[in-house]
Tab-separated table of C-alpha atoms in Angstrom:
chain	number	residue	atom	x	y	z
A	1	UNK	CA	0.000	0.000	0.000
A	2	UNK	CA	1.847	2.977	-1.220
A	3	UNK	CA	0.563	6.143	-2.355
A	4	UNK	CA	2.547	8.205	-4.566
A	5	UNK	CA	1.893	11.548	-6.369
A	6	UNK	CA	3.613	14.459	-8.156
A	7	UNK	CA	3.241	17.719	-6.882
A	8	UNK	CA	3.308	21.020	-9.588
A	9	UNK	CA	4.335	24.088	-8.135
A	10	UNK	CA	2.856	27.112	-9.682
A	11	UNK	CA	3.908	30.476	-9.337
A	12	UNK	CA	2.161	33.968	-10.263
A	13	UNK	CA	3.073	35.336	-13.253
A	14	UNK	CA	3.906	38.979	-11.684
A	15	UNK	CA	7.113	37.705	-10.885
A	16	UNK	CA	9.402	40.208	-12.772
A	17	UNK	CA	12.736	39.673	-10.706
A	18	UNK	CA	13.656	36.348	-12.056
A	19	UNK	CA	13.980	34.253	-15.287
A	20	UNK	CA	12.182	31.127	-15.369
A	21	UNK	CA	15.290	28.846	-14.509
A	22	UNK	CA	16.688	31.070	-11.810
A	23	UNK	CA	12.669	30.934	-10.532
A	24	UNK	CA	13.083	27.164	-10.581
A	25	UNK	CA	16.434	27.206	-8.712
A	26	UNK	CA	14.436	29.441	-5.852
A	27	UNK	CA	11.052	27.127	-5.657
A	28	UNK	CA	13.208	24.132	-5.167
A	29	UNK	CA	15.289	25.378	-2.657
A	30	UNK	CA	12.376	27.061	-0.487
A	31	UNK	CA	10.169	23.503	-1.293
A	32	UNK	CA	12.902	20.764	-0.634
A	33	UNK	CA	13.979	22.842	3.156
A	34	UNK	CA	9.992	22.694	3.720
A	35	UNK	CA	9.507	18.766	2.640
A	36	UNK	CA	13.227	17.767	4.759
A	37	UNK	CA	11.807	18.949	7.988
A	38	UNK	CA	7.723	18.130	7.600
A	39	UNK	CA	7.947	15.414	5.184
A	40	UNK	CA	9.823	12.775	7.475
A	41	UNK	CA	10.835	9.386	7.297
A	42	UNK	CA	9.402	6.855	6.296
A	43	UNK	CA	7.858	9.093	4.050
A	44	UNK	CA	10.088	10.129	0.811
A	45	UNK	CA	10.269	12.561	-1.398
A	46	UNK	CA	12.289	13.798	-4.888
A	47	UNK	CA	12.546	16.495	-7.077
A	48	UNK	CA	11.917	15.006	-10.811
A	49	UNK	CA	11.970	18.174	-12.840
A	50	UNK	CA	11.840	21.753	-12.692
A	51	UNK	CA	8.870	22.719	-10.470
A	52	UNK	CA	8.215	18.975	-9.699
A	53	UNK	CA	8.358	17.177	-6.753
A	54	UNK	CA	7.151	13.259	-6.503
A	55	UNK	CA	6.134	12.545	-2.667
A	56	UNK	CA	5.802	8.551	-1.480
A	57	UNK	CA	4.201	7.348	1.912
A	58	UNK	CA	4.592	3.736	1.975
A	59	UNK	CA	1.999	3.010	4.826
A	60	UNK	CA	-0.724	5.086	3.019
A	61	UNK	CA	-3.142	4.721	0.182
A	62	UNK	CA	-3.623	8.190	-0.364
A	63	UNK	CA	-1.375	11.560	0.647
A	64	UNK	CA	-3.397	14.511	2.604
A	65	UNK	CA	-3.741	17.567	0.066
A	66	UNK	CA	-4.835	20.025	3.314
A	67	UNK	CA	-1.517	18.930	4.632
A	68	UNK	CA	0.016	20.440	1.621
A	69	UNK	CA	-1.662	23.586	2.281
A	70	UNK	CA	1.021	24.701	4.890
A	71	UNK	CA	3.924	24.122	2.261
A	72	UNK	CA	1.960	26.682	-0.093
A	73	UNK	CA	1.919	29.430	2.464
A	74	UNK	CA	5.699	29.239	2.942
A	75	UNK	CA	6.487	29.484	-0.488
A	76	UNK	CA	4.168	32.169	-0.855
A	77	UNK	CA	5.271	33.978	2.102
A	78	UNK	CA	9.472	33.040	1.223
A	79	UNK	CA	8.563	34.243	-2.585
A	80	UNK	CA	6.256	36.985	-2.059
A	81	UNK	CA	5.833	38.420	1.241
A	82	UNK	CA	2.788	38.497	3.174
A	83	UNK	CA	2.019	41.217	1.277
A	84	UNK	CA	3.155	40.589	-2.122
A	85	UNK	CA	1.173	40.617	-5.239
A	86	UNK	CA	2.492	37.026	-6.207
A	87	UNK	CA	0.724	33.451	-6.096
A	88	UNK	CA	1.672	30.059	-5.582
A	89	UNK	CA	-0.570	27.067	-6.116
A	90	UNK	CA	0.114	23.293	-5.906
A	91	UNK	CA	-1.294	21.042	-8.083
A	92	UNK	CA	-1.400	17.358	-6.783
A	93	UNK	CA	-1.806	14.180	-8.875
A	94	UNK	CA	-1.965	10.769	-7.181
A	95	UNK	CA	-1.794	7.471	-9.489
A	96	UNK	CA	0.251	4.432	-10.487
A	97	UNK	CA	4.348	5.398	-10.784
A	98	UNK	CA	3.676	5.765	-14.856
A	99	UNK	CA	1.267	8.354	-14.423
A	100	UNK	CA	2.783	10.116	-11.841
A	101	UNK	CA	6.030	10.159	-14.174
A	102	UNK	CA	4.333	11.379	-17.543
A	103	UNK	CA	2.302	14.039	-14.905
A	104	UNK	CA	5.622	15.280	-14.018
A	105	UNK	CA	7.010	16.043	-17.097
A	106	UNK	CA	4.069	17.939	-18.339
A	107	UNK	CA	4.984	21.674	-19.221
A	108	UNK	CA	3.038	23.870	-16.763
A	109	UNK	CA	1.595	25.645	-19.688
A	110	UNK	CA	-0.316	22.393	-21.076
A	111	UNK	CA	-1.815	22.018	-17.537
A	112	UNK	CA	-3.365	25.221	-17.357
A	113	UNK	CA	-7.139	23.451	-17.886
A	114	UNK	CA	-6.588	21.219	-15.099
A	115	UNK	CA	-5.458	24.174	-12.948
A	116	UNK	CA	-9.065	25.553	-13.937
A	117	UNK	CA	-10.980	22.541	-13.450
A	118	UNK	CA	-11.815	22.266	-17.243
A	119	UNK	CA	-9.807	19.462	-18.352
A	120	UNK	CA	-11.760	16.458	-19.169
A	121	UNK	CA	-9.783	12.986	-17.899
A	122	UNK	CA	-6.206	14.294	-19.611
A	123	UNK	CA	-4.586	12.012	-16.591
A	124	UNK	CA	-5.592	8.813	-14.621
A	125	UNK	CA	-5.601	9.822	-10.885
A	126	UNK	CA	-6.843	11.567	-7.873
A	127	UNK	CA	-6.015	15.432	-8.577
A	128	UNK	CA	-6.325	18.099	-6.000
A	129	UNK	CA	-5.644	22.369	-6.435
A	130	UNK	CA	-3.582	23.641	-3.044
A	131	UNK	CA	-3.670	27.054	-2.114
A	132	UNK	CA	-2.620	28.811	0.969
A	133	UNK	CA	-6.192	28.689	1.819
A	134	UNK	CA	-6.842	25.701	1.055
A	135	UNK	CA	-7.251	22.090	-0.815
A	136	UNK	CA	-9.840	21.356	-3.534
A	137	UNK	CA	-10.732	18.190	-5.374
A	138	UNK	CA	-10.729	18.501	-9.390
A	139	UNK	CA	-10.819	14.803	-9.794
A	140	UNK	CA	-13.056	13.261	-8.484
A	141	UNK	CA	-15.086	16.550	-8.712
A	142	UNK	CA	-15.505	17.807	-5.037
A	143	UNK	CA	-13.651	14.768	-3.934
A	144	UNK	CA	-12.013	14.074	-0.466
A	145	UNK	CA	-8.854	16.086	0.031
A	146	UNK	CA	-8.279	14.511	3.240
A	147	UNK	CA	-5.405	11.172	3.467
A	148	UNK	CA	-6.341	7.664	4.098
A	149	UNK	CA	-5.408	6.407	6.630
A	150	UNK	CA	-5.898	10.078	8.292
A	151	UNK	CA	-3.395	11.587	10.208
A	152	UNK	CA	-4.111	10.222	13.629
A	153	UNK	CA	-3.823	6.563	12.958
A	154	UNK	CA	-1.076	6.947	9.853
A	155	UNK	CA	2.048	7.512	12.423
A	156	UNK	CA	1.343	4.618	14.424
A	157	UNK	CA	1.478	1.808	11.470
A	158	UNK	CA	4.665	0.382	9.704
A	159	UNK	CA	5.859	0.897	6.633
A	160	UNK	CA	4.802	-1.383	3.653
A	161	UNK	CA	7.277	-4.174	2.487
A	162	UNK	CA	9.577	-2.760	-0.201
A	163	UNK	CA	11.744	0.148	-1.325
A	164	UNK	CA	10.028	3.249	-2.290
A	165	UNK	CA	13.032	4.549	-3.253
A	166	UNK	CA	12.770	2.744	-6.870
A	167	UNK	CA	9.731	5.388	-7.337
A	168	UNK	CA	11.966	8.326	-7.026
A	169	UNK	CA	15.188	7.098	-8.596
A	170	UNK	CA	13.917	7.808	-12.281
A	171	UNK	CA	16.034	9.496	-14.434
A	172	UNK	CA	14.382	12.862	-15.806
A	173	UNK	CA	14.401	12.377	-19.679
A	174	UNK	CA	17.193	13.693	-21.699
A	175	UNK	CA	15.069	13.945	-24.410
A	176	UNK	CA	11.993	14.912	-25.442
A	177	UNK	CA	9.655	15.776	-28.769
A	178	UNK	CA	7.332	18.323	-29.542
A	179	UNK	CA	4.500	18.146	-32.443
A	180	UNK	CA	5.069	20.107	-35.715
A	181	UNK	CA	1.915	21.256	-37.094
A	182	UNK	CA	1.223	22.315	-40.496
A	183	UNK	CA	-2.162	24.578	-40.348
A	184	UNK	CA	-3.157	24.596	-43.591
A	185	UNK	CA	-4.203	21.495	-43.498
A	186	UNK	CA	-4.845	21.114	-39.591
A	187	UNK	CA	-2.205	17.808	-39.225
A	188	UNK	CA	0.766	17.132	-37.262
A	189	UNK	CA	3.097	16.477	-39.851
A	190	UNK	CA	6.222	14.540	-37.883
A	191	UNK	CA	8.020	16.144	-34.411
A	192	UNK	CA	10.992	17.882	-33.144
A	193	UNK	CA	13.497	16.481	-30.472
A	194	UNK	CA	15.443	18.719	-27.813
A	195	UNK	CA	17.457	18.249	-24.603
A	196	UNK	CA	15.034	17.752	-21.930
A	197	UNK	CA	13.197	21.467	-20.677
A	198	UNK	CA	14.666	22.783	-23.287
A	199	UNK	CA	12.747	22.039	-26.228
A	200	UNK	CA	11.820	24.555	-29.258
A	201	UNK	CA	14.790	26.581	-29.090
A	202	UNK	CA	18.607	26.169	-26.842
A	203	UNK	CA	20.012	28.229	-24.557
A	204	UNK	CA	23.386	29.981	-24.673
A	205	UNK	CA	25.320	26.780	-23.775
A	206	UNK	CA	28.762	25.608	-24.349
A	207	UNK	CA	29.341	25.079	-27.847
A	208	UNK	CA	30.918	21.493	-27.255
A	209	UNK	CA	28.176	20.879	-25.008
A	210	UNK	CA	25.581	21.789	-27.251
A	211	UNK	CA	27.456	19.348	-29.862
A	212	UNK	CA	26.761	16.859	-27.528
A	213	UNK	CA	23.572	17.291	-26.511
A	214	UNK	CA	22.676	17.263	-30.430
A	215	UNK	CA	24.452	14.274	-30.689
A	216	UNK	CA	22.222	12.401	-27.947
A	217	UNK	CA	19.550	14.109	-29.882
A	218	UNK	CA	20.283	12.756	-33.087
A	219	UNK	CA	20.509	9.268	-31.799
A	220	UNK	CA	16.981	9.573	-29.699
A	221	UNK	CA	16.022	10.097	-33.661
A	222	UNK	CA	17.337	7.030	-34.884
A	223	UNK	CA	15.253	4.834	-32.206
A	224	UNK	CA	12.308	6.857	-32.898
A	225	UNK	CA	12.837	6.021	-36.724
A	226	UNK	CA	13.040	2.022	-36.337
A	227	UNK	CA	10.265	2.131	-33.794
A	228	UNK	CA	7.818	5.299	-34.151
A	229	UNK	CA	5.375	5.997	-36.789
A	230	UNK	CA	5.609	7.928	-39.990
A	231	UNK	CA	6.269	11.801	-40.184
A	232	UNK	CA	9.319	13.647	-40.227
A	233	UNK	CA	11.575	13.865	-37.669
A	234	UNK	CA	13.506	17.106	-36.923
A	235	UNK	CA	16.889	17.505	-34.955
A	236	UNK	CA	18.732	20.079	-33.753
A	237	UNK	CA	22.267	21.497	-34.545
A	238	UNK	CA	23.683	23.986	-33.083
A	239	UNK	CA	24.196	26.895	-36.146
A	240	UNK	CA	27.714	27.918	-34.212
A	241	UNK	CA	28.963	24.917	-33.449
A	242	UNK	CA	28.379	23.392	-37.752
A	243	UNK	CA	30.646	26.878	-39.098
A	244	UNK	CA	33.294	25.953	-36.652
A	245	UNK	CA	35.781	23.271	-38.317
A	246	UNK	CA	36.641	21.461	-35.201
A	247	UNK	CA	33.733	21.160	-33.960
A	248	UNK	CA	31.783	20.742	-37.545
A	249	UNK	CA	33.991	17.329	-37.391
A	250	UNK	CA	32.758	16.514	-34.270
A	251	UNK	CA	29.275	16.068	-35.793
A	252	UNK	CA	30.517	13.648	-38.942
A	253	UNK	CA	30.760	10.373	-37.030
A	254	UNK	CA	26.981	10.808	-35.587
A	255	UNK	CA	25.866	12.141	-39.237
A	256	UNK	CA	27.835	8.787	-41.255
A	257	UNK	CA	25.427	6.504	-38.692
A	258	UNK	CA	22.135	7.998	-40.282
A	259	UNK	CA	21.015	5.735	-43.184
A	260	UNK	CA	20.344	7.185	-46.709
A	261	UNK	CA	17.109	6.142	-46.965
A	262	UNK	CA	15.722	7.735	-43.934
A	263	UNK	CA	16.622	10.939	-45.201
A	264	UNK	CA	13.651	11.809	-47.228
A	265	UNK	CA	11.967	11.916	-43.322
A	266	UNK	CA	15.511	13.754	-41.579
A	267	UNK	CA	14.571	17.403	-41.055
A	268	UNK	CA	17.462	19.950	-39.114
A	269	UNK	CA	16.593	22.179	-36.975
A	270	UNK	CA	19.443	24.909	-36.706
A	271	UNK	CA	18.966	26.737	-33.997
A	272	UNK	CA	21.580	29.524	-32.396
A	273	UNK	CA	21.345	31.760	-36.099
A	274	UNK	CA	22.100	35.091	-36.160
A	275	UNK	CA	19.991	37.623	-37.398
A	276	UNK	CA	22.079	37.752	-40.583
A	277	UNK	CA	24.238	34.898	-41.433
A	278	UNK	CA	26.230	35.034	-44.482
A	279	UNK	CA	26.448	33.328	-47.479
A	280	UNK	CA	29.597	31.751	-46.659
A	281	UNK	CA	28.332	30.058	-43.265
A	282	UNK	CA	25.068	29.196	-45.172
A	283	UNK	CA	26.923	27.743	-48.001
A	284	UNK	CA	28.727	25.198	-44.719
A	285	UNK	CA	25.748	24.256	-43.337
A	286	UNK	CA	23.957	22.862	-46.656
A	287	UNK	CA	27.229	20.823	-47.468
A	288	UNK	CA	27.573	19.097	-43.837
A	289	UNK	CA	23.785	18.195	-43.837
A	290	UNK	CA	22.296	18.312	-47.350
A	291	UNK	CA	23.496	14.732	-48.134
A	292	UNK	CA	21.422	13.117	-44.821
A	293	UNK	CA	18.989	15.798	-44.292
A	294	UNK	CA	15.767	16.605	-47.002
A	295	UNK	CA	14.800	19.687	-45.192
A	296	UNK	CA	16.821	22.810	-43.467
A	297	UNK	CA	14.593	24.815	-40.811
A	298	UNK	CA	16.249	28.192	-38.908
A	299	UNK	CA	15.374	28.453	-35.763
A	300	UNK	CA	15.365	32.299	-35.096
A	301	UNK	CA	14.942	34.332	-32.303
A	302	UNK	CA	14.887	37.951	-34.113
A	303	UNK	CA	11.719	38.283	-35.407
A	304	UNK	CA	13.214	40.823	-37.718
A	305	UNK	CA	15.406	38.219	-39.322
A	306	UNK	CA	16.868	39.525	-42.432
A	307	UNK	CA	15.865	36.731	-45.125
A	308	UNK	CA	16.501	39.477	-47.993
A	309	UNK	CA	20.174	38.524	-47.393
A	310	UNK	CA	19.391	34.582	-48.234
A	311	UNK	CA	19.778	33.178	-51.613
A	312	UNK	CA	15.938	31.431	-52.907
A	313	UNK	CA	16.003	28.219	-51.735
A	314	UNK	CA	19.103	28.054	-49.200
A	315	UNK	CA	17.335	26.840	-46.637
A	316	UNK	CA	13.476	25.259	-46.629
A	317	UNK	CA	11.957	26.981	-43.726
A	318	UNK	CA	12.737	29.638	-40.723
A	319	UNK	CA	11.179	29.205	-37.312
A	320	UNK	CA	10.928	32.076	-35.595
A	321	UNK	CA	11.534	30.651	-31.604
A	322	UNK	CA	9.128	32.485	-29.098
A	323	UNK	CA	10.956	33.572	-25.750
A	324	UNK	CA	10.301	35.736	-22.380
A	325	UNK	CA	7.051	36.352	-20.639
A	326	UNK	CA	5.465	39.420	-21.710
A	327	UNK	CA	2.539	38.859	-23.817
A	328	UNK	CA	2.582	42.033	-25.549
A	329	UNK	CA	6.351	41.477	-27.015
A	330	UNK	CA	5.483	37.951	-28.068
A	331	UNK	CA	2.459	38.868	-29.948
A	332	UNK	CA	4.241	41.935	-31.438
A	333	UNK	CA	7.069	39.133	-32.404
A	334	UNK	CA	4.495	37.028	-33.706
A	335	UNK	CA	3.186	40.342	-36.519
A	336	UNK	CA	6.358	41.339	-37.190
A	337	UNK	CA	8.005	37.399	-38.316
A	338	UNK	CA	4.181	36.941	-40.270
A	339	UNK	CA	4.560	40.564	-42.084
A	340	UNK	CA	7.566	39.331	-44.117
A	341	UNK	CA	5.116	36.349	-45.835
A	342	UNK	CA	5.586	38.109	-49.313
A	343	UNK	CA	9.073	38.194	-49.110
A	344	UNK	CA	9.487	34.693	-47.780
A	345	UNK	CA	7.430	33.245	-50.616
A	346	UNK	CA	9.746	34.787	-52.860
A	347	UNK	CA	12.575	33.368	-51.314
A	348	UNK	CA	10.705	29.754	-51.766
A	349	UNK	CA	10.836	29.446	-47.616
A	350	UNK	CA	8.176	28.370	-45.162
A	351	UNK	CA	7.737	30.190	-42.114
A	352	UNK	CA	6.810	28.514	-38.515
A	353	UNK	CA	6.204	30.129	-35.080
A	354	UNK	CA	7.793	27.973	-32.132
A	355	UNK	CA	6.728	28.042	-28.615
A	356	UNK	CA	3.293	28.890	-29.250
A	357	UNK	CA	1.918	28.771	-25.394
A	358	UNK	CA	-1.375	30.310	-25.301
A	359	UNK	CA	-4.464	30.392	-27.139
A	360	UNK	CA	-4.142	34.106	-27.579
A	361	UNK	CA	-0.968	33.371	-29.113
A	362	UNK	CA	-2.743	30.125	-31.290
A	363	UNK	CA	-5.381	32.592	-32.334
A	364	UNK	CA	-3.364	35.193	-34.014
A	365	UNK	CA	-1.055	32.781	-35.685
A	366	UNK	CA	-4.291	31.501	-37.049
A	367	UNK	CA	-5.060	34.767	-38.499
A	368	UNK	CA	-2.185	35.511	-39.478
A	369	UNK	CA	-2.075	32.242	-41.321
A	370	UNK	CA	1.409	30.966	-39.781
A	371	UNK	CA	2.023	27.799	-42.012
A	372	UNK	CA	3.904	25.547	-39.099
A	373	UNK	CA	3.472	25.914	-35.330
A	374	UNK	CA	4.693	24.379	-32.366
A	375	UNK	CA	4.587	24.773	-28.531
A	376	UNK	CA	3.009	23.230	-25.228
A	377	UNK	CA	-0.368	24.907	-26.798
A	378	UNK	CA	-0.398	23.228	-30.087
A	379	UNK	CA	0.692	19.807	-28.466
A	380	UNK	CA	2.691	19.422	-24.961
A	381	UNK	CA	6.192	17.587	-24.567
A	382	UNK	CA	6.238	14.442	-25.113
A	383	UNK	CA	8.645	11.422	-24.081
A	384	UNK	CA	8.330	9.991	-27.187
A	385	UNK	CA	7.818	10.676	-31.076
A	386	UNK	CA	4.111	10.291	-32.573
A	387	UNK	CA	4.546	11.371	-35.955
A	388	UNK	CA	1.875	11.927	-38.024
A	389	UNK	CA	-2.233	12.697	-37.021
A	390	UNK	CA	-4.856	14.493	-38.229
A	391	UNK	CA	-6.205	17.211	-35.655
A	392	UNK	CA	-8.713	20.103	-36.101
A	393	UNK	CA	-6.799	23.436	-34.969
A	394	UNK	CA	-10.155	23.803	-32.276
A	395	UNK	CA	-8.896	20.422	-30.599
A	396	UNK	CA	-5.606	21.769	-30.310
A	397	UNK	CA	-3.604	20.821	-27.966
A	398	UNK	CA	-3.066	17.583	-29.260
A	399	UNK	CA	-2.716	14.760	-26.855
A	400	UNK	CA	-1.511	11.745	-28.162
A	401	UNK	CA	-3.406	8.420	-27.011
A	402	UNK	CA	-2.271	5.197	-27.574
């Protein structure tokens, strides 16, 4: 009799005096000092990703969500103050290990109708909302909140036969894909890999790093070709990393394992471009990957990328990679990639919009008529690569059932 569950942390979005990661860094500090004193042996606990904490009582069938409610009024009062403008809400599912697991790696975004109560059996489980005022069933609708056994009779039994530690000693993915969707004709058209949270776009990272991390990336492709369904599968490469000649020799040995004939389905994604690369470094790029590679997508971050500058037909598409918080800025991003569409059809290259998180955001790439999106909106992270399927833009986001 163990119950097991993953715990979401949520924070309010007025946060201005921290980046996402360093956010992260902050929650799990202030959450694992909270769960080391109050969350005692022979209960166990583990952080499992950013924001994500899996929590294990071996001598209960089901963990107390109003006991939760303390831990959300010290992070709000650590992160905010007792009089700051910030929230913090838990959001607790309780299932079998698998469920727990996929819960965990959810982005928060692709949660946010279970956070409202709308979502309509996404995940297998109990799920309960935690405020600092208190605990609320979603599922079961106005459910019990409350453990079993309850409180008073749970410290007096002994733990169930069996190491609960197995539940938190699994590895956070490396890898993970993300849905490409082509909107013209409303179907997901193959998917992208990345390096675990840091899907649709990398960070500033090491270049040899980032070599690696492609590598593992490329290889997480090959599986997903011999096993997954049809669609094309995109992989990263770092844009630096391919114009540099030691490092652009790094990448041959991983490239020479990708079979010929898979390459009408190999797209690369080149990501870390500058907002005018040159012919020359263009010119590199097409000879390292042309031969194993059908299709060449930019990943961008100027919206104001200067695709006068690039010979017709150099590449096949540019993806313009949403970042930051502010709605305003991404939406203005959003007009100002999508006003170049003339120019871009001259230049015989598709456009795409990455990152896509809300359905504001959804919405005006629909009227704008983005051709390719992608983001936890359109369809959420996913441990593994489900190629092709047909999906009305309204049922977006895409879940993939088995």
């Amino acid at each position: 009799m163990t119950a097991i569950a993953c715990l979401k942390i949520f924070v309010g979005e007025e946060l201005v005096f921290a980046d996402a990661e360093t956010m992260a860094g902050v929650v799990a500090k202030v959450a694992s000092a909270y769960l080391e004193t109050h969350w005692t042996w022979p209960r166990r606990y583990g952080l499992v990703a950013p924001f994500s904490f899996v929590l294990a009582d071996p001598r209960a069938t089901s963990l107390d969500a109003e006991e939760l409610c303390r831990m959300s009024r010290e992070l709000q009062h650590k992160l905010f103050g007792d009089q700051g403008a910030g929230e913090v809400t838990l959001l607790m599912l309780e299932g079998d290990q698998a469920e727990v697991m996929r819960f965990a790696g959810t982005p928060a975004m692709a949660l946010k109708t279970l956070l409202d109560g709308l979502d309509k059996g996404g995940f297998a489980g109990r799920v309960c909302k935690i405020t600092p005022d208190g605990a609320v069933s979603l599922t079961p609708p106005d459910g019990p909140t409350a453990g079993a056994p309850p409180a008073e009779e749970l410290a007096a039994l002994s733990p169930a036969a069996g190491d609960i530690d197995d539940f938190l000693q699994v590895d956070a993915p490396r890898t993970g894909w993300w849905g490409i969707y082509y909107l013209p004709k409303e179907r997901f058209v193959g998917g992208g890999v990345g390096w675990g949270a840091e899907i649709d776009g990398a960070p500033a990272i090491d270049l040899v790093e980032a070599v690696e991390r492609d590598q593992a990336c490329l290889d997480a492709a090959l599986v997903a070709a011999d096993s997954g369904p049809s669609g094309y599968l995109f992989v990263p490469f770092c844009f630096s990393a391919l114009i540099k000649p030691s490092l652009q020799r790094a990448y041959e040995p991983a490239l020479q394992k990708l079979p010929r004939a898979l390459r009408p389905r190999l797209a690369a994604n080149i990501y870390d471009v500058p907002r005018e690369p040159s012919y020359g470094a263009i010119s590199k790029v097409r000879s390292l990957l042309t031969d194993r590679f059908s299709l060449l997508d930019l990943h961008v971050s100027d919206p104001g990328f200067r695709i006068e500058s690039l010979q017709a037909g150099a590449v096949n598409s540019v993806t313009l990679v949403l970042s930051g918080e502010d709605e305003r800025q991404r939406a203005a991003a959003i007009t100002r990639f999508l006003r170049d569409s003339a120019i871009y059809r001259t230049k015989r290259v598709w456009q795409g919009i990455a990152g896509v998180k809300s359905l504001r955001e959804l919405d005006l790439c629909r009227r704008l008529k983005a051709p390719f999106l992608s983001g936890p909106i359109v369809a959420p992270i996913s441990s593994r690569f489900t190629g092709e399927a047909a999906c009305p833009s309204l049922n977006l986001p895409y879940r993939h059932t088995a």
